[in-house]
JSON list of C-alpha atoms (C1' of nucleotides) in Angstrom, two decimals:
[
{"chain": "A", "resi": 1, "resn": "UNK", "atom": "CA", "xyz": [35.53, -6.44, 8.39]},
{"chain": "A", "resi": 2, "resn": "UNK", "atom": "CA", "xyz": [34.45, -10.11, 8.31]},
{"chain": "A", "resi": 3, "resn": "UNK", "atom": "CA", "xyz": [31.98, -10.96, 5.66]},
{"chain": "A", "resi": 4, "resn": "UNK", "atom": "CA", "xyz": [31.67, -14.50, 6.99]},
{"chain": "A", "resi": 5, "resn": "UNK", "atom": "CA", "xyz": [30.68, -14.98, 10.58]},
{"chain": "A", "resi": 6, "resn": "UNK", "atom": "CA", "xyz": [31.22, -18.37, 12.29]},
{"chain": "A", "resi": 7, "resn": "UNK", "atom": "CA", "xyz": [28.26, -19.78, 14.20]},
{"chain": "A", "resi": 8, "resn": "UNK", "atom": "CA", "xyz": [28.38, -18.93, 17.97]},
{"chain": "A", "resi": 9, "resn": "UNK", "atom": "CA", "xyz": [29.62, -21.84, 20.06]},
{"chain": "A", "resi": 10, "resn": "UNK", "atom": "CA", "xyz": [27.21, -21.29, 22.88]},
{"chain": "A", "resi": 11, "resn": "UNK", "atom": "CA", "xyz": [24.05, -19.42, 23.74]},
{"chain": "A", "resi": 12, "resn": "UNK", "atom": "CA", "xyz": [26.00, -17.08, 25.94]},
{"chain": "A", "resi": 13, "resn": "UNK", "atom": "CA", "xyz": [28.29, -16.26, 22.98]},
{"chain": "A", "resi": 14, "resn": "UNK", "atom": "CA", "xyz": [25.28, -15.61, 20.79]},
{"chain": "A", "resi": 15, "resn": "UNK", "atom": "CA", "xyz": [23.74, -13.25, 23.34]},
{"chain": "A", "resi": 16, "resn": "UNK", "atom": "CA", "xyz": [27.07, -11.53, 23.83]},
{"chain": "A", "resi": 17, "resn": "UNK", "atom": "CA", "xyz": [27.35, -10.91, 20.07]},
{"chain": "A", "resi": 18, "resn": "UNK", "atom": "CA", "xyz": [23.85, -9.55, 19.92]},
{"chain": "A", "resi": 19, "resn": "UNK", "atom": "CA", "xyz": [24.57, -7.18, 22.83]},
{"chain": "A", "resi": 20, "resn": "UNK", "atom": "CA", "xyz": [27.54, -5.83, 20.92]},
{"chain": "A", "resi": 21, "resn": "UNK", "atom": "CA", "xyz": [25.15, -4.72, 18.18]},
{"chain": "A", "resi": 22, "resn": "UNK", "atom": "CA", "xyz": [22.86, -2.75, 20.46]},
{"chain": "A", "resi": 23, "resn": "UNK", "atom": "CA", "xyz": [22.84, 0.92, 19.65]},
{"chain": "A", "resi": 24, "resn": "UNK", "atom": "CA", "xyz": [24.21, 0.50, 16.15]},
{"chain": "A", "resi": 25, "resn": "UNK", "atom": "CA", "xyz": [22.31, 1.86, 13.11]},
{"chain": "A", "resi": 26, "resn": "UNK", "atom": "CA", "xyz": [21.43, -0.68, 10.40]},
{"chain": "A", "resi": 27, "resn": "UNK", "atom": "CA", "xyz": [23.43, 1.23, 7.78]},
{"chain": "A", "resi": 28, "resn": "UNK", "atom": "CA", "xyz": [26.65, 0.75, 9.76]},
{"chain": "A", "resi": 29, "resn": "UNK", "atom": "CA", "xyz": [25.87, -2.91, 10.39]},
{"chain": "A", "resi": 30, "resn": "UNK", "atom": "CA", "xyz": [25.06, -3.52, 6.72]},
{"chain": "A", "resi": 31, "resn": "UNK", "atom": "CA", "xyz": [28.32, -2.02, 5.66]},
{"chain": "A", "resi": 32, "resn": "UNK", "atom": "CA", "xyz": [30.20, -4.61, 7.88]},
{"chain": "A", "resi": 33, "resn": "UNK", "atom": "CA", "xyz": [28.91, -7.44, 5.66]},
{"chain": "A", "resi": 34, "resn": "UNK", "atom": "CA", "xyz": [29.22, -5.46, 2.42]},
{"chain": "A", "resi": 35, "resn": "UNK", "atom": "CA", "xyz": [25.54, -4.69, 2.13]},
{"chain": "A", "resi": 36, "resn": "UNK", "atom": "CA", "xyz": [23.69, -1.41, 1.65]},
{"chain": "A", "resi": 37, "resn": "UNK", "atom": "CA", "xyz": [20.57, -0.50, 3.51]},
{"chain": "A", "resi": 38, "resn": "UNK", "atom": "CA", "xyz": [17.60, -0.07, 1.19]},
{"chain": "A", "resi": 39, "resn": "UNK", "atom": "CA", "xyz": [15.73, 3.30, 1.14]},
{"chain": "A", "resi": 40, "resn": "UNK", "atom": "CA", "xyz": [12.63, 1.58, 2.52]},
{"chain": "A", "resi": 41, "resn": "UNK", "atom": "CA", "xyz": [11.49, -1.98, 3.21]},
{"chain": "A", "resi": 42, "resn": "UNK", "atom": "CA", "xyz": [8.61, -2.24, 0.75]},
{"chain": "A", "resi": 43, "resn": "UNK", "atom": "CA", "xyz": [10.58, -4.51, -1.49]},
{"chain": "A", "resi": 44, "resn": "UNK", "atom": "CA", "xyz": [13.03, -5.69, 1.16]},
{"chain": "A", "resi": 45, "resn": "UNK", "atom": "CA", "xyz": [10.78, -6.91, 3.98]},
{"chain": "A", "resi": 46, "resn": "UNK", "atom": "CA", "xyz": [13.17, -9.42, 5.16]},
{"chain": "A", "resi": 47, "resn": "UNK", "atom": "CA", "xyz": [16.25, -7.09, 5.18]},
{"chain": "A", "resi": 48, "resn": "UNK", "atom": "CA", "xyz": [16.56, -6.56, 8.97]},
{"chain": "A", "resi": 49, "resn": "UNK", "atom": "CA", "xyz": [16.17, -10.27, 9.81]},
{"chain": "A", "resi": 50, "resn": "UNK", "atom": "CA", "xyz": [18.55, -11.44, 7.16]},
{"chain": "A", "resi": 51, "resn": "UNK", "atom": "CA", "xyz": [21.15, -8.79, 8.16]},
{"chain": "A", "resi": 52, "resn": "UNK", "atom": "CA", "xyz": [21.00, -9.98, 11.80]},
{"chain": "A", "resi": 53, "resn": "UNK", "atom": "CA", "xyz": [21.34, -13.64, 10.79]},
{"chain": "A", "resi": 54, "resn": "UNK", "atom": "CA", "xyz": [24.39, -12.79, 8.86]},
{"chain": "A", "resi": 55, "resn": "UNK", "atom": "CA", "xyz": [25.87, -10.67, 11.63]},
{"chain": "A", "resi": 56, "resn": "UNK", "atom": "CA", "xyz": [25.31, -13.31, 14.32]},
{"chain": "A", "resi": 57, "resn": "UNK", "atom": "CA", "xyz": [26.38, -16.30, 12.27]},
{"chain": "A", "resi": 58, "resn": "UNK", "atom": "CA", "xyz": [23.00, -18.09, 11.81]},
{"chain": "A", "resi": 59, "resn": "UNK", "atom": "CA", "xyz": [23.13, -21.18, 9.74]},
{"chain": "A", "resi": 60, "resn": "UNK", "atom": "CA", "xyz": [19.48, -22.28, 9.62]},
{"chain": "A", "resi": 61, "resn": "UNK", "atom": "CA", "xyz": [18.87, -20.64, 6.29]},
{"chain": "A", "resi": 62, "resn": "UNK", "atom": "CA", "xyz": [15.41, -21.16, 4.83]},
{"chain": "A", "resi": 63, "resn": "UNK", "atom": "CA", "xyz": [15.21, -24.79, 6.12]},
{"chain": "A", "resi": 64, "resn": "UNK", "atom": "CA", "xyz": [12.44, -25.61, 8.58]},
{"chain": "A", "resi": 65, "resn": "UNK", "atom": "CA", "xyz": [14.87, -25.65, 11.56]},
{"chain": "A", "resi": 66, "resn": "UNK", "atom": "CA", "xyz": [16.02, -23.14, 14.18]},
{"chain": "A", "resi": 67, "resn": "UNK", "atom": "CA", "xyz": [18.26, -20.40, 13.04]},
{"chain": "A", "resi": 68, "resn": "UNK", "atom": "CA", "xyz": [20.93, -21.75, 15.33]},
{"chain": "A", "resi": 69, "resn": "UNK", "atom": "CA", "xyz": [20.36, -25.52, 15.11]},
{"chain": "A", "resi": 70, "resn": "UNK", "atom": "CA", "xyz": [23.23, -26.43, 17.43]},
{"chain": "A", "resi": 71, "resn": "UNK", "atom": "CA", "xyz": [21.83, -24.13, 20.12]},
{"chain": "A", "resi": 72, "resn": "UNK", "atom": "CA", "xyz": [18.15, -24.68, 19.45]},
{"chain": "A", "resi": 73, "resn": "UNK", "atom": "CA", "xyz": [17.67, -20.91, 19.40]},
{"chain": "A", "resi": 74, "resn": "UNK", "atom": "CA", "xyz": [15.43, -18.98, 17.02]},
{"chain": "A", "resi": 75, "resn": "UNK", "atom": "CA", "xyz": [16.29, -15.40, 16.02]},
{"chain": "A", "resi": 76, "resn": "UNK", "atom": "CA", "xyz": [13.47, -12.86, 15.67]},
{"chain": "A", "resi": 77, "resn": "UNK", "atom": "CA", "xyz": [13.86, -9.24, 14.92]},
{"chain": "A", "resi": 78, "resn": "UNK", "atom": "CA", "xyz": [11.11, -7.10, 16.31]},
{"chain": "A", "resi": 79, "resn": "UNK", "atom": "CA", "xyz": [10.16, -3.73, 14.86]},
{"chain": "A", "resi": 80, "resn": "UNK", "atom": "CA", "xyz": [9.48, -1.22, 17.65]},
{"chain": "A", "resi": 81, "resn": "UNK", "atom": "CA", "xyz": [8.26, 2.36, 17.75]},
{"chain": "A", "resi": 82, "resn": "UNK", "atom": "CA", "xyz": [10.02, 5.23, 19.51]},
{"chain": "A", "resi": 83, "resn": "UNK", "atom": "CA", "xyz": [8.82, 4.04, 22.85]},
{"chain": "A", "resi": 84, "resn": "UNK", "atom": "CA", "xyz": [10.11, 0.51, 22.32]},
{"chain": "A", "resi": 85, "resn": "UNK", "atom": "CA", "xyz": [6.64, -0.97, 21.72]},
{"chain": "A", "resi": 86, "resn": "UNK", "atom": "CA", "xyz": [6.33, -3.63, 18.97]},
{"chain": "A", "resi": 87, "resn": "UNK", "atom": "CA", "xyz": [4.70, -2.20, 15.92]},
{"chain": "A", "resi": 88, "resn": "UNK", "atom": "CA", "xyz": [3.97, -5.33, 14.05]},
{"chain": "A", "resi": 89, "resn": "UNK", "atom": "CA", "xyz": [3.00, -8.99, 14.64]},
{"chain": "A", "resi": 90, "resn": "UNK", "atom": "CA", "xyz": [5.70, -11.61, 14.49]},
{"chain": "A", "resi": 91, "resn": "UNK", "atom": "CA", "xyz": [5.53, -14.43, 11.96]},
{"chain": "A", "resi": 92, "resn": "UNK", "atom": "CA", "xyz": [6.21, -17.82, 13.58]},
{"chain": "A", "resi": 93, "resn": "UNK", "atom": "CA", "xyz": [5.69, -20.58, 11.04]},
{"chain": "A", "resi": 94, "resn": "UNK", "atom": "CA", "xyz": [3.78, -21.65, 8.09]},
{"chain": "A", "resi": 95, "resn": "UNK", "atom": "CA", "xyz": [0.81, -23.96, 8.55]},
{"chain": "A", "resi": 96, "resn": "UNK", "atom": "CA", "xyz": [0.64, -27.41, 6.81]},
{"chain": "A", "resi": 97, "resn": "UNK", "atom": "CA", "xyz": [-3.12, -27.02, 6.02]},
{"chain": "A", "resi": 98, "resn": "UNK", "atom": "CA", "xyz": [-3.40, -30.51, 4.52]},
{"chain": "A", "resi": 99, "resn": "UNK", "atom": "CA", "xyz": [-1.81, -32.45, 7.33]},
{"chain": "A", "resi": 100, "resn": "UNK", "atom": "CA", "xyz": [-2.90, -30.62, 10.44]},
{"chain": "A", "resi": 101, "resn": "UNK", "atom": "CA", "xyz": [-4.09, -32.67, 13.37]},
{"chain": "A", "resi": 102, "resn": "UNK", "atom": "CA", "xyz": [-1.33, -35.23, 12.91]},
{"chain": "A", "resi": 103, "resn": "UNK", "atom": "CA", "xyz": [0.75, -33.68, 15.66]},
{"chain": "A", "resi": 104, "resn": "UNK", "atom": "CA", "xyz": [0.54, -32.75, 19.33]},
{"chain": "A", "resi": 105, "resn": "UNK", "atom": "CA", "xyz": [1.28, -29.27, 20.52]},
{"chain": "A", "resi": 106, "resn": "UNK", "atom": "CA", "xyz": [4.62, -30.31, 22.10]},
{"chain": "A", "resi": 107, "resn": "UNK", "atom": "CA", "xyz": [5.82, -31.57, 18.73]},
{"chain": "A", "resi": 108, "resn": "UNK", "atom": "CA", "xyz": [4.36, -28.70, 16.74]},
{"chain": "A", "resi": 109, "resn": "UNK", "atom": "CA", "xyz": [6.23, -26.25, 14.59]},
{"chain": "A", "resi": 110, "resn": "UNK", "atom": "CA", "xyz": [5.02, -23.49, 16.92]},
{"chain": "A", "resi": 111, "resn": "UNK", "atom": "CA", "xyz": [6.68, -25.03, 20.03]},
{"chain": "A", "resi": 112, "resn": "UNK", "atom": "CA", "xyz": [9.81, -25.91, 18.06]},
{"chain": "A", "resi": 113, "resn": "UNK", "atom": "CA", "xyz": [10.17, -22.27, 17.00]},
{"chain": "A", "resi": 114, "resn": "UNK", "atom": "CA", "xyz": [9.20, -20.63, 20.26]},
{"chain": "A", "resi": 115, "resn": "UNK", "atom": "CA", "xyz": [10.96, -22.78, 22.89]},
{"chain": "A", "resi": 116, "resn": "UNK", "atom": "CA", "xyz": [13.96, -20.53, 22.78]},
{"chain": "A", "resi": 117, "resn": "UNK", "atom": "CA", "xyz": [14.01, -17.15, 20.98]},
{"chain": "A", "resi": 118, "resn": "UNK", "atom": "CA", "xyz": [16.53, -14.39, 20.79]},
{"chain": "A", "resi": 119, "resn": "UNK", "atom": "CA", "xyz": [14.48, -11.23, 20.40]},
{"chain": "A", "resi": 120, "resn": "UNK", "atom": "CA", "xyz": [16.25, -8.33, 18.76]},
{"chain": "A", "resi": 121, "resn": "UNK", "atom": "CA", "xyz": [14.22, -5.04, 18.84]},
{"chain": "A", "resi": 122, "resn": "UNK", "atom": "CA", "xyz": [14.98, -2.75, 15.95]},
{"chain": "A", "resi": 123, "resn": "UNK", "atom": "CA", "xyz": [13.62, 0.76, 15.39]},
{"chain": "A", "resi": 124, "resn": "UNK", "atom": "CA", "xyz": [10.89, 0.40, 12.88]},
{"chain": "A", "resi": 125, "resn": "UNK", "atom": "CA", "xyz": [9.32, 3.83, 12.46]},
{"chain": "A", "resi": 126, "resn": "UNK", "atom": "CA", "xyz": [8.49, 4.11, 8.75]},
{"chain": "A", "resi": 127, "resn": "UNK", "atom": "CA", "xyz": [9.55, 7.71, 8.46]},
{"chain": "A", "resi": 128, "resn": "UNK", "atom": "CA", "xyz": [13.07, 6.80, 9.74]},
{"chain": "A", "resi": 129, "resn": "UNK", "atom": "CA", "xyz": [15.45, 5.89, 6.92]},
{"chain": "A", "resi": 130, "resn": "UNK", "atom": "CA", "xyz": [16.35, 2.24, 7.26]},
{"chain": "A", "resi": 131, "resn": "UNK", "atom": "CA", "xyz": [20.06, 3.02, 7.44]},
{"chain": "A", "resi": 132, "resn": "UNK", "atom": "CA", "xyz": [19.47, 5.15, 10.53]},
{"chain": "A", "resi": 133, "resn": "UNK", "atom": "CA", "xyz": [17.28, 2.71, 12.48]},
{"chain": "A", "resi": 134, "resn": "UNK", "atom": "CA", "xyz": [19.13, 1.47, 15.51]},
{"chain": "A", "resi": 135, "resn": "UNK", "atom": "CA", "xyz": [19.23, -2.02, 16.98]},
{"chain": "A", "resi": 136, "resn": "UNK", "atom": "CA", "xyz": [18.09, -2.37, 20.54]},
{"chain": "A", "resi": 137, "resn": "UNK", "atom": "CA", "xyz": [19.01, -4.51, 23.56]},
{"chain": "A", "resi": 138, "resn": "UNK", "atom": "CA", "xyz": [18.49, -8.19, 22.81]},
{"chain": "A", "resi": 139, "resn": "UNK", "atom": "CA", "xyz": [16.51, -10.65, 25.03]},
{"chain": "A", "resi": 140, "resn": "UNK", "atom": "CA", "xyz": [16.92, -14.32, 25.21]},
{"chain": "A", "resi": 141, "resn": "UNK", "atom": "CA", "xyz": [13.50, -15.80, 26.10]},
{"chain": "A", "resi": 142, "resn": "UNK", "atom": "CA", "xyz": [11.53, -18.97, 26.68]},
{"chain": "A", "resi": 143, "resn": "UNK", "atom": "CA", "xyz": [7.77, -18.97, 27.22]},
{"chain": "A", "resi": 144, "resn": "UNK", "atom": "CA", "xyz": [6.68, -19.19, 30.88]},
{"chain": "A", "resi": 145, "resn": "UNK", "atom": "CA", "xyz": [4.23, -21.92, 31.92]},
{"chain": "A", "resi": 146, "resn": "UNK", "atom": "CA", "xyz": [1.37, -19.39, 31.75]},
{"chain": "A", "resi": 147, "resn": "UNK", "atom": "CA", "xyz": [2.39, -18.10, 28.34]},
{"chain": "A", "resi": 148, "resn": "UNK", "atom": "CA", "xyz": [2.80, -21.68, 27.02]},
{"chain": "A", "resi": 149, "resn": "UNK", "atom": "CA", "xyz": [-0.71, -22.62, 28.27]},
{"chain": "A", "resi": 150, "resn": "UNK", "atom": "CA", "xyz": [-2.28, -19.73, 26.37]},
{"chain": "A", "resi": 151, "resn": "UNK", "atom": "CA", "xyz": [-0.24, -20.57, 23.32]},
{"chain": "A", "resi": 152, "resn": "UNK", "atom": "CA", "xyz": [-1.32, -24.12, 23.56]},
{"chain": "A", "resi": 153, "resn": "UNK", "atom": "CA", "xyz": [-5.01, -23.34, 23.82]},
{"chain": "A", "resi": 154, "resn": "UNK", "atom": "CA", "xyz": [-4.79, -20.92, 20.91]},
{"chain": "A", "resi": 155, "resn": "UNK", "atom": "CA", "xyz": [-2.94, -23.41, 18.86]},
{"chain": "A", "resi": 156, "resn": "UNK", "atom": "CA", "xyz": [-5.34, -26.30, 19.68]},
{"chain": "A", "resi": 157, "resn": "UNK", "atom": "CA", "xyz": [-8.46, -24.33, 18.91]},
{"chain": "A", "resi": 158, "resn": "UNK", "atom": "CA", "xyz": [-7.10, -22.90, 15.65]},
{"chain": "A", "resi": 159, "resn": "UNK", "atom": "CA", "xyz": [-5.81, -26.24, 14.54]},
{"chain": "A", "resi": 160, "resn": "UNK", "atom": "CA", "xyz": [-9.07, -27.86, 15.36]},
{"chain": "A", "resi": 161, "resn": "UNK", "atom": "CA", "xyz": [-11.00, -25.48, 13.20]},
{"chain": "A", "resi": 162, "resn": "UNK", "atom": "CA", "xyz": [-8.60, -26.06, 10.31]},
{"chain": "A", "resi": 163, "resn": "UNK", "atom": "CA", "xyz": [-8.73, -29.83, 10.87]},
{"chain": "A", "resi": 164, "resn": "UNK", "atom": "CA", "xyz": [-12.53, -29.70, 10.78]},
{"chain": "A", "resi": 165, "resn": "UNK", "atom": "CA", "xyz": [-12.45, -28.04, 7.34]},
{"chain": "A", "resi": 166, "resn": "UNK", "atom": "CA", "xyz": [-13.21, -24.51, 8.61]},
{"chain": "A", "resi": 167, "resn": "UNK", "atom": "CA", "xyz": [-9.98, -23.03, 7.17]},
{"chain": "A", "resi": 168, "resn": "UNK", "atom": "CA", "xyz": [-11.85, -20.32, 5.30]},
{"chain": "A", "resi": 169, "resn": "UNK", "atom": "CA", "xyz": [-13.62, -19.20, 8.55]},
{"chain": "A", "resi": 170, "resn": "UNK", "atom": "CA", "xyz": [-10.40, -18.86, 10.54]},
{"chain": "A", "resi": 171, "resn": "UNK", "atom": "CA", "xyz": [-9.69, -15.12, 10.53]},
{"chain": "A", "resi": 172, "resn": "UNK", "atom": "CA", "xyz": [-7.03, -12.99, 12.21]},
{"chain": "A", "resi": 173, "resn": "UNK", "atom": "CA", "xyz": [-9.56, -12.07, 14.86]},
{"chain": "A", "resi": 174, "resn": "UNK", "atom": "CA", "xyz": [-9.14, -15.51, 16.55]},
{"chain": "A", "resi": 175, "resn": "UNK", "atom": "CA", "xyz": [-6.53, -16.33, 19.28]},
{"chain": "A", "resi": 176, "resn": "UNK", "atom": "CA", "xyz": [-5.29, -14.49, 22.26]},
{"chain": "A", "resi": 177, "resn": "UNK", "atom": "CA", "xyz": [-1.57, -14.66, 21.61]},
{"chain": "A", "resi": 178, "resn": "UNK", "atom": "CA", "xyz": [-1.39, -16.65, 18.38]},
{"chain": "A", "resi": 179, "resn": "UNK", "atom": "CA", "xyz": [-3.39, -15.82, 15.31]},
{"chain": "A", "resi": 180, "resn": "UNK", "atom": "CA", "xyz": [-3.71, -17.27, 11.80]},
{"chain": "A", "resi": 181, "resn": "UNK", "atom": "CA", "xyz": [-3.17, -15.01, 8.82]},
{"chain": "A", "resi": 182, "resn": "UNK", "atom": "CA", "xyz": [-2.36, -15.41, 5.10]},
{"chain": "A", "resi": 183, "resn": "UNK", "atom": "CA", "xyz": [1.26, -16.19, 4.37]},
{"chain": "A", "resi": 184, "resn": "UNK", "atom": "CA", "xyz": [1.79, -16.29, 0.65]},
{"chain": "A", "resi": 185, "resn": "UNK", "atom": "CA", "xyz": [3.40, -14.66, -2.40]},
{"chain": "A", "resi": 186, "resn": "UNK", "atom": "CA", "xyz": [0.05, -13.10, -3.26]},
{"chain": "A", "resi": 187, "resn": "UNK", "atom": "CA", "xyz": [-3.64, -13.79, -3.19]},
{"chain": "A", "resi": 188, "resn": "UNK", "atom": "CA", "xyz": [-3.48, -16.27, -6.05]},
{"chain": "A", "resi": 189, "resn": "UNK", "atom": "CA", "xyz": [-1.21, -18.76, -4.19]},
{"chain": "A", "resi": 190, "resn": "UNK", "atom": "CA", "xyz": [-2.97, -22.01, -3.36]},
{"chain": "A", "resi": 191, "resn": "UNK", "atom": "CA", "xyz": [-2.37, -24.91, -0.98]},
{"chain": "A", "resi": 192, "resn": "UNK", "atom": "CA", "xyz": [-4.15, -28.21, -0.57]},
{"chain": "A", "resi": 193, "resn": "UNK", "atom": "CA", "xyz": [-6.70, -28.26, 2.25]},
{"chain": "A", "resi": 194, "resn": "UNK", "atom": "CA", "xyz": [-9.92, -30.04, 3.10]},
{"chain": "A", "resi": 195, "resn": "UNK", "atom": "CA", "xyz": [-13.47, -28.90, 3.66]},
{"chain": "A", "resi": 196, "resn": "UNK", "atom": "CA", "xyz": [-15.90, -30.04, 6.35]},
{"chain": "A", "resi": 197, "resn": "UNK", "atom": "CA", "xyz": [-16.79, -33.12, 4.35]},
{"chain": "A", "resi": 198, "resn": "UNK", "atom": "CA", "xyz": [-13.20, -34.09, 3.89]},
{"chain": "A", "resi": 199, "resn": "UNK", "atom": "CA", "xyz": [-13.26, -33.06, 0.22]},
{"chain": "A", "resi": 200, "resn": "UNK", "atom": "CA", "xyz": [-9.98, -31.64, -1.14]},
{"chain": "A", "resi": 201, "resn": "UNK", "atom": "CA", "xyz": [-9.94, -27.97, -1.78]},
{"chain": "A", "resi": 202, "resn": "UNK", "atom": "CA", "xyz": [-7.41, -25.27, -2.53]},
{"chain": "A", "resi": 203, "resn": "UNK", "atom": "CA", "xyz": [-6.89, -22.50, 0.03]},
{"chain": "A", "resi": 204, "resn": "UNK", "atom": "CA", "xyz": [-4.62, -19.47, 0.41]},
{"chain": "A", "resi": 205, "resn": "UNK", "atom": "CA", "xyz": [-1.55, -20.49, 2.42]},
{"chain": "A", "resi": 206, "resn": "UNK", "atom": "CA", "xyz": [-1.60, -19.50, 6.10]},
{"chain": "A", "resi": 207, "resn": "UNK", "atom": "CA", "xyz": [0.85, -18.98, 8.84]},
{"chain": "A", "resi": 208, "resn": "UNK", "atom": "CA", "xyz": [0.92, -18.52, 12.63]},
{"chain": "A", "resi": 209, "resn": "UNK", "atom": "CA", "xyz": [1.74, -15.07, 14.00]},
{"chain": "A", "resi": 210, "resn": "UNK", "atom": "CA", "xyz": [2.29, -13.67, 17.49]},
{"chain": "A", "resi": 211, "resn": "UNK", "atom": "CA", "xyz": [0.14, -10.68, 18.25]},
{"chain": "A", "resi": 212, "resn": "UNK", "atom": "CA", "xyz": [2.06, -7.42, 18.87]},
{"chain": "A", "resi": 213, "resn": "UNK", "atom": "CA", "xyz": [0.38, -7.23, 22.24]},
{"chain": "A", "resi": 214, "resn": "UNK", "atom": "CA", "xyz": [1.99, -10.50, 23.23]},
{"chain": "A", "resi": 215, "resn": "UNK", "atom": "CA", "xyz": [5.53, -9.57, 22.15]},
{"chain": "A", "resi": 216, "resn": "UNK", "atom": "CA", "xyz": [4.99, -6.29, 23.89]},
{"chain": "A", "resi": 217, "resn": "UNK", "atom": "CA", "xyz": [4.28, -8.13, 27.12]},
{"chain": "A", "resi": 218, "resn": "UNK", "atom": "CA", "xyz": [7.41, -10.20, 26.65]},
{"chain": "A", "resi": 219, "resn": "UNK", "atom": "CA", "xyz": [9.62, -7.16, 26.23]},
{"chain": "A", "resi": 220, "resn": "UNK", "atom": "CA", "xyz": [7.90, -5.23, 29.04]},
{"chain": "A", "resi": 221, "resn": "UNK", "atom": "CA", "xyz": [8.28, -8.08, 31.58]},
{"chain": "A", "resi": 222, "resn": "UNK", "atom": "CA", "xyz": [12.08, -8.13, 31.06]},
{"chain": "A", "resi": 223, "resn": "UNK", "atom": "CA", "xyz": [12.93, -4.53, 30.56]},
{"chain": "A", "resi": 224, "resn": "UNK", "atom": "CA", "xyz": [10.67, -2.39, 32.62]},
{"chain": "A", "resi": 225, "resn": "UNK", "atom": "CA", "xyz": [10.09, 0.26, 29.95]},
{"chain": "A", "resi": 226, "resn": "UNK", "atom": "CA", "xyz": [7.78, 3.25, 30.42]},
{"chain": "B", "resi": 1, "resn": "DT", "atom": "C1'", "xyz": [-5.29, 4.32, 14.23]},
{"chain": "B", "resi": 2, "resn": "DA", "atom": "C1'", "xyz": [-4.98, -0.53, 15.45]},
{"chain": "B", "resi": 3, "resn": "DT", "atom": "C1'", "xyz": [-5.54, -4.70, 13.16]},
{"chain": "B", "resi": 4, "resn": "DT", "atom": "C1'", "xyz": [-6.37, -7.96, 9.51]},
{"chain": "B", "resi": 5, "resn": "DG", "atom": "C1'", "xyz": [-5.51, -9.48, 5.05]},
{"chain": "B", "resi": 6, "resn": "DA", "atom": "C1'", "xyz": [-2.15, -8.95, 1.26]},
{"chain": "B", "resi": 7, "resn": "DT", "atom": "C1'", "xyz": [2.28, -8.91, -0.41]},
{"chain": "B", "resi": 8, "resn": "DC", "atom": "C1'", "xyz": [7.63, -8.90, -1.51]},
{"chain": "B", "resi": 9, "resn": "DA", "atom": "C1'", "xyz": [12.43, -11.12, -1.79]},
{"chain": "B", "resi": 10, "resn": "DT", "atom": "C1'", "xyz": [15.47, -15.12, -1.39]},
{"chain": "B", "resi": 11, "resn": "DA", "atom": "C1'", "xyz": [16.94, -20.02, -0.32]},
{"chain": "B", "resi": 12, "resn": "DT", "atom": "C1'", "xyz": [16.62, -24.88, -1.13]},
{"chain": "C", "resi": 1, "resn": "DA", "atom": "C1'", "xyz": [6.88, -25.88, -4.43]},
{"chain": "C", "resi": 2, "resn": "DT", "atom": "C1'", "xyz": [7.34, -24.40, 0.06]},
{"chain": "C", "resi": 3, "resn": "DA", "atom": "C1'", "xyz": [10.25, -22.92, 3.43]},
{"chain": "C", "resi": 4, "resn": "DT", "atom": "C1'", "xyz": [12.64, -18.77, 5.32]},
{"chain": "C", "resi": 5, "resn": "DG", "atom": "C1'", "xyz": [13.05, -13.41, 6.41]},
{"chain": "C", "resi": 6, "resn": "DA", "atom": "C1'", "xyz": [9.06, -10.18, 7.46]},
{"chain": "C", "resi": 7, "resn": "DT", "atom": "C1'", "xyz": [6.34, -5.37, 6.50]},
{"chain": "C", "resi": 8, "resn": "DC", "atom": "C1'", "xyz": [2.94, -3.07, 3.68]},
{"chain": "C", "resi": 9, "resn": "DA", "atom": "C1'", "xyz": [-1.44, -1.15, 3.09]},
{"chain": "C", "resi": 10, "resn": "DA", "atom": "C1'", "xyz": [-6.47, -1.51, 3.01]},
{"chain": "C", "resi": 11, "resn": "DT", "atom": "C1'", "xyz": [-10.04, -1.85, 6.27]},
{"chain": "C", "resi": 12, "resn": "DA", "atom": "C1'", "xyz": [-12.93, -1.42, 10.31]}
]
DNA sequence: TATTGATCATAT
DNA sequence: ATATGATCAATA
């Protein structure tokens, strides 16, 4: 079994590879690359995503670029319940708190990440042993004009608040599709930001996330599930 | 019980 | 340090 997987030469090849994985349990797939599935994900939260990257030949690594730079495609695994409904939000990108407002939506990290996404649903029920969780049918996706306009308005209003120094008042309650939540090693992590008077302050690092209701809509529109 | 806020591991 | 991969777990 190949431990090294070459990057796919085209988007079609990438999708084809992902389709070949559908139905397989994570334990079987992990063994293909010489890994063992952990008992649970408490200390291995990135396991599924990293396994899929490895299996599909992603090369982006932890750099701030797409997982498949040559194809401009981002890979996102999506934990789903027994009915195929996403059970968690989806992390999109970290937020540069100190230099927000320097960029238009079209050039933003959010657009760069979401312009083309390969969604890979994976069973995520906590009581299911990780090794037994099966991979679902993948979906290659780009946001529709309507979806993009909602994402833009969420992004613009959230960025405006942060740029105005209201970072501490931006909670996970805000945003229809996109939300801002902590994204840090722990509660003591700090990042440079600015208050409403432009004075430097240190804030907990934040990231943009897609609400589960939005990713549910994405999946439902393409596979008419029950 | 759905959601927000907190947290864990690894790469560069 | 800060990006990546996310899910956990306390709260409302």
